[in-house]
Each structure stands twice: as structure tokens, then as C-alpha cells.
Amino acid sequence: SWTHMDMFIEDAFAPVRLTPIQHVIARGVGNATTSAVIAPRGYGKTWLTAFIAVSLGSLFPGTSILVVAPTADQATRIAEKIRDLCNENENFRNEIKPTNARTYVSISKDESTVTLKNGSTICSVPMIRARSRRAKMIIVDEARDIDMDILRAVVKPTRNETRYNARTYGFEDFDSKIIYITSACPKNFAFYEEFQRIVKRRAMGDKSYFAIVLHYKTPIAEGLTKESYYEEERRSNPESTFAMEYESKFLGSSENSALPFDLV
């Protein structure tokens, strides 16, 4: 059951520990089929994305997970975080099948792959290389900068994807998933429309949707980032930039503005 996520984390990945809000996120994306996690810079979104990818792949054998990012460099960062987790924690490393070179993550500029011992795979690629890929689960890192038209072409086929294990042994498969993880963006970005759709469906009581928006005070309260870091960022960034990047505000047009934000 997806609701066993907390127990799985404590038993299989100790001494890796999540903060209280990270637990909420892990449970939320585990139970939902469409999720949006909006978090400020400095929260450790890439680390959390890597952790969730391996956790979900471990819980369900034979799951194909596709992690997409706007650029090749950003896609590589996810794989690097998985490699770091393997190097730091033996229990985490035991979930991963090593390559012939005795490494646990294969990283290149075009594609990075991780194979779990239970047959699940995690493939991390830039958005431009995601077309025609098939996966049971898609994790979109830095979703605000993704070409949503290309993403829709990639996501649509996954709705009919069934795990090999489920087909072979005849048991019911879980619904395909898509998880967006990003910071906020202007309202004229394509991702904002998708974010609104997710929030509205959740507000209507549809528990297959999950959305969470975090303020920069969250990582401070949980000891992930020092307050001095954000104080310096506030001094060195325009107010609108700080509001989006650290306060997770989606900025847009105002009725009282002389020039609309979308224009300037």
C-alpha cells in the first residue's frame, strides 16, 4: 500500500530521515496519481526527488520511472543525488543493482540510468530526449521550465502502461503517476495552468490529485537552510524574483497596475 510509505522509510532506509513536511510530500505523491510540489530554492528539491524516485521504485517491483528536466545538466543532477545517497547509506545502496563497473548509477550527458534489484528502473533525461519514451511513472523536475506541449505528448502514452509484473501474474496494477516538482513561476507560464488544474481537482475532493506550496520559512523551521541565506537572497534579488523563487508566489497581472506583469 502507498500508505505504508512512512514505515518503509523507517525500516528500509534508516538512518536516512525525512523532515515532517518531507514526510507529508512523500505520502501525498505516493497516494495521488497527479501531484505538484512547489518549494523554494534551498529546500533540497533535487535530493527529495531522487529519494522519492528510488522509494517508489522499491515499493513496486518492475516500475519504469522516467525523470525529465528542462536541460541535460538538470537531468544529470537527479542521478548524481541518487549516487550520493548510495554512497552515504548502505541500506539505500542495497536497493540498487550495481553495474559491471561496480557503480550504482550510470551517468552521461544524454541519459542517466539506475536499475533496482526488484526490476524497477529510473531513467533521467532532458525533455528534448523524452519523446517516444514509455514509463509507468513520470517525475518532472523544474517543471515550470518544461515545454508542456512536448510533455503532454510524453505523458499521454503512459496512461495505458501496465507493469510487466502485473501483466505476467494477473494482479491489479496501480494507476500511472506524474509528479511535478518545481519553484513558482509567472502566471503566463504554461505550467501555471496545469498547477491550477491540479489544485482545483483536489479542492473538489478528488484525492487522486495532490498539491503543496511551501514558503522559505519551511526549510528554516526544519533546519534545512539557514535564515541568513534567505536574508542575503532578499537583498541581492528584485522583489518579484524573491517572491517567486523563495516565497512560492505565482505572480501575474493586477487590476491596479499601470503595466501588466505578463507584459513587463
PDB file of N, CA, C and O in Angstrom, residues 149-180:
ATOM      1  N   ASP A 149       3.757  21.232 -24.092  1.00  0.00           N
ATOM      2  CA  ASP A 149       3.239  20.537 -25.268  1.00  0.00           C
ATOM      3  C   ASP A 149       3.993  19.226 -25.493  1.00  0.00           C
ATOM      4  O   ASP A 149       3.384  18.189 -25.776  1.00  0.00           O
ATOM      5  N   ILE A 150       5.326  19.281 -25.378  1.00  0.00           N
ATOM      6  CA  ILE A 150       6.114  18.059 -25.520  1.00  0.00           C
ATOM      7  C   ILE A 150       5.800  17.100 -24.381  1.00  0.00           C
ATOM      8  O   ILE A 150       5.667  15.893 -24.576  1.00  0.00           O
ATOM      9  N   LEU A 151       5.665  17.659 -23.168  1.00  0.00           N
ATOM     10  CA  LEU A 151       5.382  16.808 -22.013  1.00  0.00           C
ATOM     11  C   LEU A 151       4.064  16.068 -22.181  1.00  0.00           C
ATOM     12  O   LEU A 151       3.968  14.870 -21.876  1.00  0.00           O
ATOM     13  N   ARG A 152       3.045  16.741 -22.676  1.00  0.00           N
ATOM     14  CA  ARG A 152       1.749  16.084 -22.874  1.00  0.00           C
ATOM     15  C   ARG A 152       1.861  14.929 -23.862  1.00  0.00           C
ATOM     16  O   ARG A 152       1.213  13.895 -23.706  1.00  0.00           O
ATOM     17  N   ALA A 153       2.697  15.104 -24.882  1.00  0.00           N
ATOM     18  CA  ALA A 153       2.906  14.031 -25.849  1.00  0.00           C
ATOM     19  C   ALA A 153       3.607  12.842 -25.202  1.00  0.00           C
ATOM     20  O   ALA A 153       3.391  11.684 -25.581  1.00  0.00           O
ATOM     21  N   VAL A 154       4.449  13.119 -24.197  1.00  0.00           N
ATOM     22  CA  VAL A 154       5.156  12.055 -23.499  1.00  0.00           C
ATOM     23  C   VAL A 154       4.250  11.376 -22.481  1.00  0.00           C
ATOM     24  O   VAL A 154       4.240  10.155 -22.337  1.00  0.00           O
ATOM     25  N   VAL A 155       3.453  12.183 -21.780  1.00  0.00           N
ATOM     26  CA  VAL A 155       2.637  11.658 -20.685  1.00  0.00           C
ATOM     27  C   VAL A 155       1.485  10.807 -21.183  1.00  0.00           C
ATOM     28  O   VAL A 155       1.146   9.785 -20.589  1.00  0.00           O
ATOM     29  N   LYS A 156       0.865  11.217 -22.273  1.00  0.00           N
ATOM     30  CA  LYS A 156      -0.348  10.544 -22.750  1.00  0.00           C
ATOM     31  C   LYS A 156      -0.183   9.029 -22.895  1.00  0.00           C
ATOM     32  O   LYS A 156      -1.047   8.273 -22.425  1.00  0.00           O
ATOM     33  N   PRO A 157       0.895   8.536 -23.520  1.00  0.00           N
ATOM     34  CA  PRO A 157       1.027   7.081 -23.660  1.00  0.00           C
ATOM     35  C   PRO A 157       1.159   6.340 -22.333  1.00  0.00           C
ATOM     36  O   PRO A 157       0.848   5.147 -22.248  1.00  0.00           O
ATOM     37  N   THR A 158       1.635   7.021 -21.268  1.00  0.00           N
ATOM     38  CA  THR A 158       1.848   6.326 -20.004  1.00  0.00           C
ATOM     39  C   THR A 158       0.541   5.894 -19.362  1.00  0.00           C
ATOM     40  O   THR A 158       0.536   5.008 -18.510  1.00  0.00           O
ATOM     41  N   ARG A 159      -0.563   6.527 -19.754  1.00  0.00           N
ATOM     42  CA  ARG A 159      -1.840   6.182 -19.137  1.00  0.00           C
ATOM     43  C   ARG A 159      -2.226   4.739 -19.422  1.00  0.00           C
ATOM     44  O   ARG A 159      -3.001   4.134 -18.689  1.00  0.00           O
ATOM     45  N   ASN A 160      -1.712   4.182 -20.511  1.00  0.00           N
ATOM     46  CA  ASN A 160      -2.028   2.794 -20.871  1.00  0.00           C
ATOM     47  C   ASN A 160      -0.914   1.823 -20.486  1.00  0.00           C
ATOM     48  O   ASN A 160      -0.961   0.650 -20.848  1.00  0.00           O
ATOM     49  N   GLU A 161       0.082   2.319 -19.787  1.00  0.00           N
ATOM     50  CA  GLU A 161       1.219   1.475 -19.424  1.00  0.00           C
ATOM     51  C   GLU A 161       0.858   0.553 -18.250  1.00  0.00           C
ATOM     52  O   GLU A 161       0.283   0.984 -17.253  1.00  0.00           O
ATOM     53  N   THR A 162       1.169  -0.726 -18.384  1.00  0.00           N
ATOM     54  CA  THR A 162       0.960  -1.707 -17.321  1.00  0.00           C
ATOM     55  C   THR A 162       2.290  -2.395 -17.027  1.00  0.00           C
ATOM     56  O   THR A 162       2.982  -2.809 -17.954  1.00  0.00           O
ATOM     57  N   ARG A 163       2.629  -2.498 -15.778  1.00  0.00           N
ATOM     58  CA  ARG A 163       3.895  -3.140 -15.411  1.00  0.00           C
ATOM     59  C   ARG A 163       3.923  -4.591 -15.887  1.00  0.00           C
ATOM     60  O   ARG A 163       2.917  -5.293 -15.859  1.00  0.00           O
ATOM     61  N   TYR A 164       5.107  -5.032 -16.284  1.00  0.00           N
ATOM     62  CA  TYR A 164       5.281  -6.413 -16.750  1.00  0.00           C
ATOM     63  C   TYR A 164       4.864  -7.399 -15.655  1.00  0.00           C
ATOM     64  O   TYR A 164       4.214  -8.410 -15.933  1.00  0.00           O
ATOM     65  N   ASN A 165       5.211  -7.096 -14.424  1.00  0.00           N
ATOM     66  CA  ASN A 165       4.867  -7.991 -13.314  1.00  0.00           C
ATOM     67  C   ASN A 165       3.360  -8.166 -13.191  1.00  0.00           C
ATOM     68  O   ASN A 165       2.862  -9.265 -12.927  1.00  0.00           O
ATOM     69  N   ALA A 166       2.612  -7.069 -13.373  1.00  0.00           N
ATOM     70  CA  ALA A 166       1.156  -7.137 -13.272  1.00  0.00           C
ATOM     71  C   ALA A 166       0.569  -7.953 -14.427  1.00  0.00           C
ATOM     72  O   ALA A 166      -0.349  -8.750 -14.233  1.00  0.00           O
ATOM     73  N   ARG A 167       1.090  -7.734 -15.642  1.00  0.00           N
ATOM     74  CA  ARG A 167       0.601  -8.499 -16.794  1.00  0.00           C
ATOM     75  C   ARG A 167       0.900  -9.983 -16.638  1.00  0.00           C
ATOM     76  O   ARG A 167       0.071 -10.830 -16.940  1.00  0.00           O
ATOM     77  N   THR A 168       2.090 -10.284 -16.154  1.00  0.00           N
ATOM     78  CA  THR A 168       2.529 -11.681 -16.071  1.00  0.00           C
ATOM     79  C   THR A 168       1.753 -12.463 -15.023  1.00  0.00           C
ATOM     80  O   THR A 168       1.336 -13.607 -15.263  1.00  0.00           O
ATOM     81  N   TYR A 169       1.536 -11.846 -13.867  1.00  0.00           N
ATOM     82  CA  TYR A 169       0.934 -12.584 -12.751  1.00  0.00           C
ATOM     83  C   TYR A 169      -0.535 -12.257 -12.537  1.00  0.00           C
ATOM     84  O   TYR A 169      -1.169 -12.803 -11.631  1.00  0.00           O
ATOM     85  N   GLY A 170      -1.087 -11.351 -13.351  1.00  0.00           N
ATOM     86  CA  GLY A 170      -2.520 -11.131 -13.361  1.00  0.00           C
ATOM     87  C   GLY A 170      -3.086 -10.347 -12.201  1.00  0.00           C
ATOM     88  O   GLY A 170      -4.297 -10.380 -11.966  1.00  0.00           O
ATOM     89  N   PHE A 171      -2.250  -9.602 -11.469  1.00  0.00           N
ATOM     90  CA  PHE A 171      -2.805  -8.801 -10.383  1.00  0.00           C
ATOM     91  C   PHE A 171      -3.025  -7.357 -10.835  1.00  0.00           C
ATOM     92  O   PHE A 171      -2.458  -6.902 -11.820  1.00  0.00           O
ATOM     93  N   GLU A 172      -3.847  -6.630 -10.075  1.00  0.00           N
ATOM     94  CA  GLU A 172      -4.204  -5.267 -10.438  1.00  0.00           C
ATOM     95  C   GLU A 172      -3.015  -4.335 -10.296  1.00  0.00           C
ATOM     96  O   GLU A 172      -2.312  -4.359  -9.284  1.00  0.00           O
ATOM     97  N   ASP A 173      -2.782  -3.509 -11.307  1.00  0.00           N
ATOM     98  CA  ASP A 173      -1.665  -2.563 -11.278  1.00  0.00           C
ATOM     99  C   ASP A 173      -2.134  -1.242 -10.693  1.00  0.00           C
ATOM    100  O   ASP A 173      -3.326  -0.937 -10.678  1.00  0.00           O
ATOM    101  N   PHE A 174      -1.183  -0.424 -10.201  1.00  0.00           N
ATOM    102  CA  PHE A 174      -1.542   0.911  -9.734  1.00  0.00           C
ATOM    103  C   PHE A 174      -1.640   1.860 -10.930  1.00  0.00           C
ATOM    104  O   PHE A 174      -1.066   1.620 -11.986  1.00  0.00           O
ATOM    105  N   ASP A 175      -2.386   2.944 -10.752  1.00  0.00           N
ATOM    106  CA  ASP A 175      -2.558   3.913 -11.828  1.00  0.00           C
ATOM    107  C   ASP A 175      -1.243   4.638 -12.115  1.00  0.00           C
ATOM    108  O   ASP A 175      -0.441   4.878 -11.209  1.00  0.00           O
ATOM    109  N   SER A 176      -1.035   4.986 -13.378  1.00  0.00           N
ATOM    110  CA  SER A 176       0.164   5.717 -13.760  1.00  0.00           C
ATOM    111  C   SER A 176       0.230   7.046 -13.008  1.00  0.00           C
ATOM    112  O   SER A 176      -0.793   7.635 -12.656  1.00  0.00           O
ATOM    113  N   LYS A 177       1.446   7.537 -12.793  1.00  0.00           N
ATOM    114  CA  LYS A 177       1.649   8.745 -11.999  1.00  0.00           C
ATOM    115  C   LYS A 177       2.445   9.792 -12.769  1.00  0.00           C
ATOM    116  O   LYS A 177       3.303   9.447 -13.570  1.00  0.00           O
ATOM    117  N   ILE A 178       2.164  11.065 -12.448  1.00  0.00           N
ATOM    118  CA  ILE A 178       3.025  12.156 -12.863  1.00  0.00           C
ATOM    119  C   ILE A 178       3.200  13.084 -11.666  1.00  0.00           C
ATOM    120  O   ILE A 178       2.231  13.423 -10.979  1.00  0.00           O
ATOM    121  N   ILE A 179       4.454  13.452 -11.395  1.00  0.00           N
ATOM    122  CA  ILE A 179       4.794  14.272 -10.238  1.00  0.00           C
ATOM    123  C   ILE A 179       5.583  15.481 -10.723  1.00  0.00           C
ATOM    124  O   ILE A 179       6.642  15.330 -11.344  1.00  0.00           O
ATOM    125  N   TYR A 180       5.053  16.679 -10.485  1.00  0.00           N
ATOM    126  CA  TYR A 180       5.751  17.917 -10.822  1.00  0.00           C
ATOM    127  C   TYR A 180       6.444  18.448  -9.568  1.00  0.00           C
ATOM    128  O   TYR A 180       5.808  18.604  -8.522  1.00  0.00           O
TER     129      TYR A 180
END
